[in-house]
Amino acid sequence: DKNGDVKVRLMNIDCPELQQKGGGYAKERLADFLSIPTHVKNDKKPKIKLRFRSTLEQDYPLAIITLDFGMHEFSINRSMVYSGSCFTYTQYNQDRLLISIEQYANHNKKGIWSKRAALMATEDWIMPWDYRDANVSKND
């Protein structure tokens, strides 16, 4: 936009919407990961990299965000799933590792998975992609 901000959707993953339970948690984790460069001193400070592609179906480009430390890169998309902040967006996923990362988060009850039984036992809980579909239908 005019301020130089870039709006993207994180590729291969789906987080709860802000209006859903877990949405605030996902937003906080993403902010934590993006703030890592501000906590690193000297020449070891990573660069935030975006690899994205645009599609006609999406209102924002799909992106993989990494922190580039020079010798290696740290995937924020994968880290969001690993931390239990988001789900693998199975119907669009192109990252073969995400399924096992999500299974690890689930097995170890990280983030959303620690509250999954309680969240999913409530009548109002639905997966983020179903939540959006339901709300788009209401607005039509």
PDB file of C-alpha atoms in Angstrom:
ATOM      1  CA  ASP A   1       0.000   0.000   0.000  1.00  0.00           C
ATOM      2  CA  LYS A   2       1.019   3.669   0.204  1.00  0.00           C
ATOM      3  CA  ASN A   3       3.001   3.087   3.410  1.00  0.00           C
ATOM      4  CA  GLY A   4       5.121   0.355   1.873  1.00  0.00           C
ATOM      5  CA  ASP A   5       3.286  -2.354   3.824  1.00  0.00           C
ATOM      6  CA  VAL A   6       2.793  -5.670   2.089  1.00  0.00           C
ATOM      7  CA  LYS A   7      -0.342  -7.701   2.769  1.00  0.00           C
ATOM      8  CA  VAL A   8      -0.062 -11.420   2.127  1.00  0.00           C
ATOM      9  CA  ARG A   9      -1.725 -14.683   3.045  1.00  0.00           C
ATOM     10  CA  LEU A  10       0.570 -17.307   4.545  1.00  0.00           C
ATOM     11  CA  MET A  11       0.912 -20.173   2.077  1.00  0.00           C
ATOM     12  CA  ASN A  12       0.071 -23.758   3.078  1.00  0.00           C
ATOM     13  CA  ILE A  13      -1.318 -22.852   6.511  1.00  0.00           C
ATOM     14  CA  ASP A  14      -4.570 -21.551   7.934  1.00  0.00           C
ATOM     15  CA  CYS A  15      -4.915 -19.774  11.264  1.00  0.00           C
ATOM     16  CA  PRO A  16      -8.121 -19.167  13.195  1.00  0.00           C
ATOM     17  CA  GLU A  17      -9.708 -15.850  12.299  1.00  0.00           C
ATOM     18  CA  LEU A  18      -9.372 -13.074  14.874  1.00  0.00           C
ATOM     19  CA  GLN A  19     -13.055 -13.478  15.756  1.00  0.00           C
ATOM     20  CA  GLN A  20     -12.496 -17.184  16.496  1.00  0.00           C
ATOM     21  CA  LYS A  21     -11.051 -18.731  19.621  1.00  0.00           C
ATOM     22  CA  GLY A  22      -7.316 -19.059  18.992  1.00  0.00           C
ATOM     23  CA  GLY A  23      -7.217 -16.154  16.538  1.00  0.00           C
ATOM     24  CA  GLY A  24      -5.579 -13.791  19.006  1.00  0.00           C
ATOM     25  CA  TYR A  25      -3.039 -16.454  19.929  1.00  0.00           C
ATOM     26  CA  ALA A  26      -2.092 -16.933  16.269  1.00  0.00           C
ATOM     27  CA  LYS A  27      -1.702 -13.179  15.774  1.00  0.00           C
ATOM     28  CA  GLU A  28       0.575 -12.939  18.829  1.00  0.00           C
ATOM     29  CA  ARG A  29       2.780 -15.836  17.669  1.00  0.00           C
ATOM     30  CA  LEU A  30       3.174 -14.302  14.209  1.00  0.00           C
ATOM     31  CA  ALA A  31       4.164 -10.985  15.787  1.00  0.00           C
ATOM     32  CA  ASP A  32       6.665 -12.834  18.008  1.00  0.00           C
ATOM     33  CA  PHE A  33       8.293 -14.547  15.019  1.00  0.00           C
ATOM     34  CA  LEU A  34       8.430 -11.339  12.985  1.00  0.00           C
ATOM     35  CA  SER A  35      10.054  -9.472  15.878  1.00  0.00           C
ATOM     36  CA  ILE A  36      12.982 -11.916  16.133  1.00  0.00           C
ATOM     37  CA  PRO A  37      15.290  -9.689  14.012  1.00  0.00           C
ATOM     38  CA  THR A  38      14.870  -6.825  16.492  1.00  0.00           C
ATOM     39  CA  HIS A  39      16.241  -9.039  19.289  1.00  0.00           C
ATOM     40  CA  VAL A  40      19.350 -10.213  17.439  1.00  0.00           C
ATOM     41  CA  LYS A  41      22.489  -8.159  17.860  1.00  0.00           C
ATOM     42  CA  ASN A  42      25.482  -7.457  15.614  1.00  0.00           C
ATOM     43  CA  ASP A  43      25.908  -8.960  12.158  1.00  0.00           C
ATOM     44  CA  LYS A  44      23.794 -12.038  12.950  1.00  0.00           C
ATOM     45  CA  LYS A  45      20.532 -10.127  12.474  1.00  0.00           C
ATOM     46  CA  PRO A  46      18.334 -12.072  10.023  1.00  0.00           C
ATOM     47  CA  LYS A  47      16.555 -10.537   7.070  1.00  0.00           C
ATOM     48  CA  ILE A  48      12.855 -11.161   6.595  1.00  0.00           C
ATOM     49  CA  LYS A  49      12.286 -12.710   3.176  1.00  0.00           C
ATOM     50  CA  LEU A  50       9.021 -13.152   1.334  1.00  0.00           C
ATOM     51  CA  ARG A  51       8.558 -15.665  -1.430  1.00  0.00           C
ATOM     52  CA  PHE A  52       5.160 -15.125  -2.905  1.00  0.00           C
ATOM     53  CA  ARG A  53       2.911 -15.779  -5.824  1.00  0.00           C
ATOM     54  CA  SER A  54      -0.308 -14.166  -6.878  1.00  0.00           C
ATOM     55  CA  THR A  55      -3.368 -16.011  -8.027  1.00  0.00           C
ATOM     56  CA  LEU A  56      -6.578 -14.703  -9.507  1.00  0.00           C
ATOM     57  CA  GLU A  57      -8.583 -16.422  -6.747  1.00  0.00           C
ATOM     58  CA  GLN A  58      -6.767 -14.681  -3.874  1.00  0.00           C
ATOM     59  CA  ASP A  59      -7.169 -11.068  -2.832  1.00  0.00           C
ATOM     60  CA  TYR A  60      -3.582 -11.047  -1.492  1.00  0.00           C
ATOM     61  CA  PRO A  61      -0.468 -12.868  -2.706  1.00  0.00           C
ATOM     62  CA  LEU A  62       0.319 -16.208  -1.062  1.00  0.00           C
ATOM     63  CA  ALA A  63       3.637 -16.028   0.784  1.00  0.00           C
ATOM     64  CA  ILE A  64       6.220 -18.122   2.511  1.00  0.00           C
ATOM     65  CA  ILE A  65       7.995 -15.936   5.054  1.00  0.00           C
ATOM     66  CA  THR A  66      11.473 -16.848   6.219  1.00  0.00           C
ATOM     67  CA  LEU A  67      14.105 -15.330   8.440  1.00  0.00           C
ATOM     68  CA  ASP A  68      17.383 -15.514   6.526  1.00  0.00           C
ATOM     69  CA  PHE A  69      20.364 -15.971   8.847  1.00  0.00           C
ATOM     70  CA  GLY A  70      22.795 -16.371   5.942  1.00  0.00           C
ATOM     71  CA  MET A  71      23.766 -19.990   6.432  1.00  0.00           C
ATOM     72  CA  HIS A  72      20.166 -21.121   6.974  1.00  0.00           C
ATOM     73  CA  GLU A  73      16.603 -19.904   6.773  1.00  0.00           C
ATOM     74  CA  PHE A  74      13.896 -20.262   9.405  1.00  0.00           C
ATOM     75  CA  SER A  75      10.357 -20.773   8.009  1.00  0.00           C
ATOM     76  CA  ILE A  76       7.772 -18.708   9.818  1.00  0.00           C
ATOM     77  CA  ASN A  77       4.955 -20.588   8.074  1.00  0.00           C
ATOM     78  CA  ARG A  78       6.224 -23.922   9.422  1.00  0.00           C
ATOM     79  CA  SER A  79       6.904 -22.372  12.821  1.00  0.00           C
ATOM     80  CA  MET A  80       3.304 -21.200  13.064  1.00  0.00           C
ATOM     81  CA  VAL A  81       2.126 -24.797  12.638  1.00  0.00           C
ATOM     82  CA  TYR A  82       4.872 -26.145  14.929  1.00  0.00           C
ATOM     83  CA  SER A  83       3.842 -23.731  17.693  1.00  0.00           C
ATOM     84  CA  GLY A  84       0.223 -24.851  17.428  1.00  0.00           C
ATOM     85  CA  SER A  85      -0.897 -21.434  16.206  1.00  0.00           C
ATOM     86  CA  CYS A  86      -2.260 -22.616  12.864  1.00  0.00           C
ATOM     87  CA  PHE A  87      -3.372 -25.659  10.953  1.00  0.00           C
ATOM     88  CA  THR A  88      -1.978 -27.120   7.770  1.00  0.00           C
ATOM     89  CA  TYR A  89      -4.303 -25.889   5.019  1.00  0.00           C
ATOM     90  CA  THR A  90      -4.660 -29.419   3.710  1.00  0.00           C
ATOM     91  CA  GLN A  91      -6.739 -28.626   0.643  1.00  0.00           C
ATOM     92  CA  TYR A  92      -4.047 -26.229  -0.657  1.00  0.00           C
ATOM     93  CA  ASN A  93      -0.890 -27.472   1.065  1.00  0.00           C
ATOM     94  CA  GLN A  94       2.230 -27.888  -1.088  1.00  0.00           C
ATOM     95  CA  ASP A  95       4.705 -28.434   1.779  1.00  0.00           C
ATOM     96  CA  ARG A  96       5.178 -32.148   2.477  1.00  0.00           C
ATOM     97  CA  LEU A  97       6.738 -31.483   5.905  1.00  0.00           C
ATOM     98  CA  LEU A  98       3.766 -29.581   7.306  1.00  0.00           C
ATOM     99  CA  ILE A  99       1.655 -32.677   7.917  1.00  0.00           C
ATOM    100  CA  SER A 100       4.298 -34.212  10.208  1.00  0.00           C
ATOM    101  CA  ILE A 101       4.921 -30.823  11.855  1.00  0.00           C
ATOM    102  CA  GLU A 102       1.205 -30.519  12.609  1.00  0.00           C
ATOM    103  CA  GLN A 103       1.103 -34.090  13.935  1.00  0.00           C
ATOM    104  CA  TYR A 104       3.992 -33.229  16.256  1.00  0.00           C
ATOM    105  CA  ALA A 105       2.201 -30.098  17.526  1.00  0.00           C
ATOM    106  CA  ASN A 106      -0.998 -32.083  18.056  1.00  0.00           C
ATOM    107  CA  HIS A 107       0.763 -34.977  19.828  1.00  0.00           C
ATOM    108  CA  ASN A 108       2.645 -32.564  22.104  1.00  0.00           C
ATOM    109  CA  LYS A 109      -0.447 -30.412  22.732  1.00  0.00           C
ATOM    110  CA  LYS A 110       1.143 -27.185  21.547  1.00  0.00           C
ATOM    111  CA  GLY A 111      -0.942 -24.010  21.295  1.00  0.00           C
ATOM    112  CA  ILE A 112      -4.393 -24.667  19.871  1.00  0.00           C
ATOM    113  CA  TRP A 113      -3.875 -28.403  20.275  1.00  0.00           C
ATOM    114  CA  SER A 114      -3.647 -28.042  24.070  1.00  0.00           C
ATOM    115  CA  LYS A 115      -7.226 -26.778  24.046  1.00  0.00           C
ATOM    116  CA  ARG A 116      -8.463 -28.689  20.997  1.00  0.00           C
ATOM    117  CA  ALA A 117     -10.888 -30.983  22.804  1.00  0.00           C
ATOM    118  CA  ALA A 118     -12.461 -28.079  24.673  1.00  0.00           C
ATOM    119  CA  LEU A 119     -12.542 -25.841  21.593  1.00  0.00           C
ATOM    120  CA  MET A 120     -13.959 -28.436  19.267  1.00  0.00           C
ATOM    121  CA  ALA A 121     -16.515 -29.601  21.833  1.00  0.00           C
ATOM    122  CA  THR A 122     -18.242 -26.231  21.663  1.00  0.00           C
ATOM    123  CA  GLU A 123     -20.955 -25.912  19.073  1.00  0.00           C
ATOM    124  CA  ASP A 124     -19.566 -22.680  17.656  1.00  0.00           C
ATOM    125  CA  TRP A 125     -16.091 -24.063  16.817  1.00  0.00           C
ATOM    126  CA  ILE A 126     -15.366 -24.754  13.179  1.00  0.00           C
ATOM    127  CA  MET A 127     -12.113 -24.887  11.268  1.00  0.00           C
ATOM    128  CA  PRO A 128     -10.926 -21.517   9.916  1.00  0.00           C
ATOM    129  CA  TRP A 129     -11.718 -22.351   6.281  1.00  0.00           C
ATOM    130  CA  ASP A 130     -15.249 -23.427   7.221  1.00  0.00           C
ATOM    131  CA  TYR A 131     -15.643 -20.342   9.421  1.00  0.00           C
ATOM    132  CA  ARG A 132     -14.809 -18.066   6.486  1.00  0.00           C
ATOM    133  CA  ASP A 133     -17.127 -19.960   4.144  1.00  0.00           C
ATOM    134  CA  ALA A 134     -19.985 -19.670   6.651  1.00  0.00           C
ATOM    135  CA  ASN A 135     -19.414 -15.943   7.120  1.00  0.00           C
ATOM    136  CA  VAL A 136     -19.143 -15.259   3.386  1.00  0.00           C
ATOM    137  CA  SER A 137     -22.483 -17.041   2.910  1.00  0.00           C
ATOM    138  CA  LYS A 138     -24.086 -14.876   5.628  1.00  0.00           C
ATOM    139  CA  ASN A 139     -22.872 -11.700   3.909  1.00  0.00           C
ATOM    140  CA  ASP A 140     -24.182 -12.676   0.452  1.00  0.00           C
TER     141      ASP A 140
END
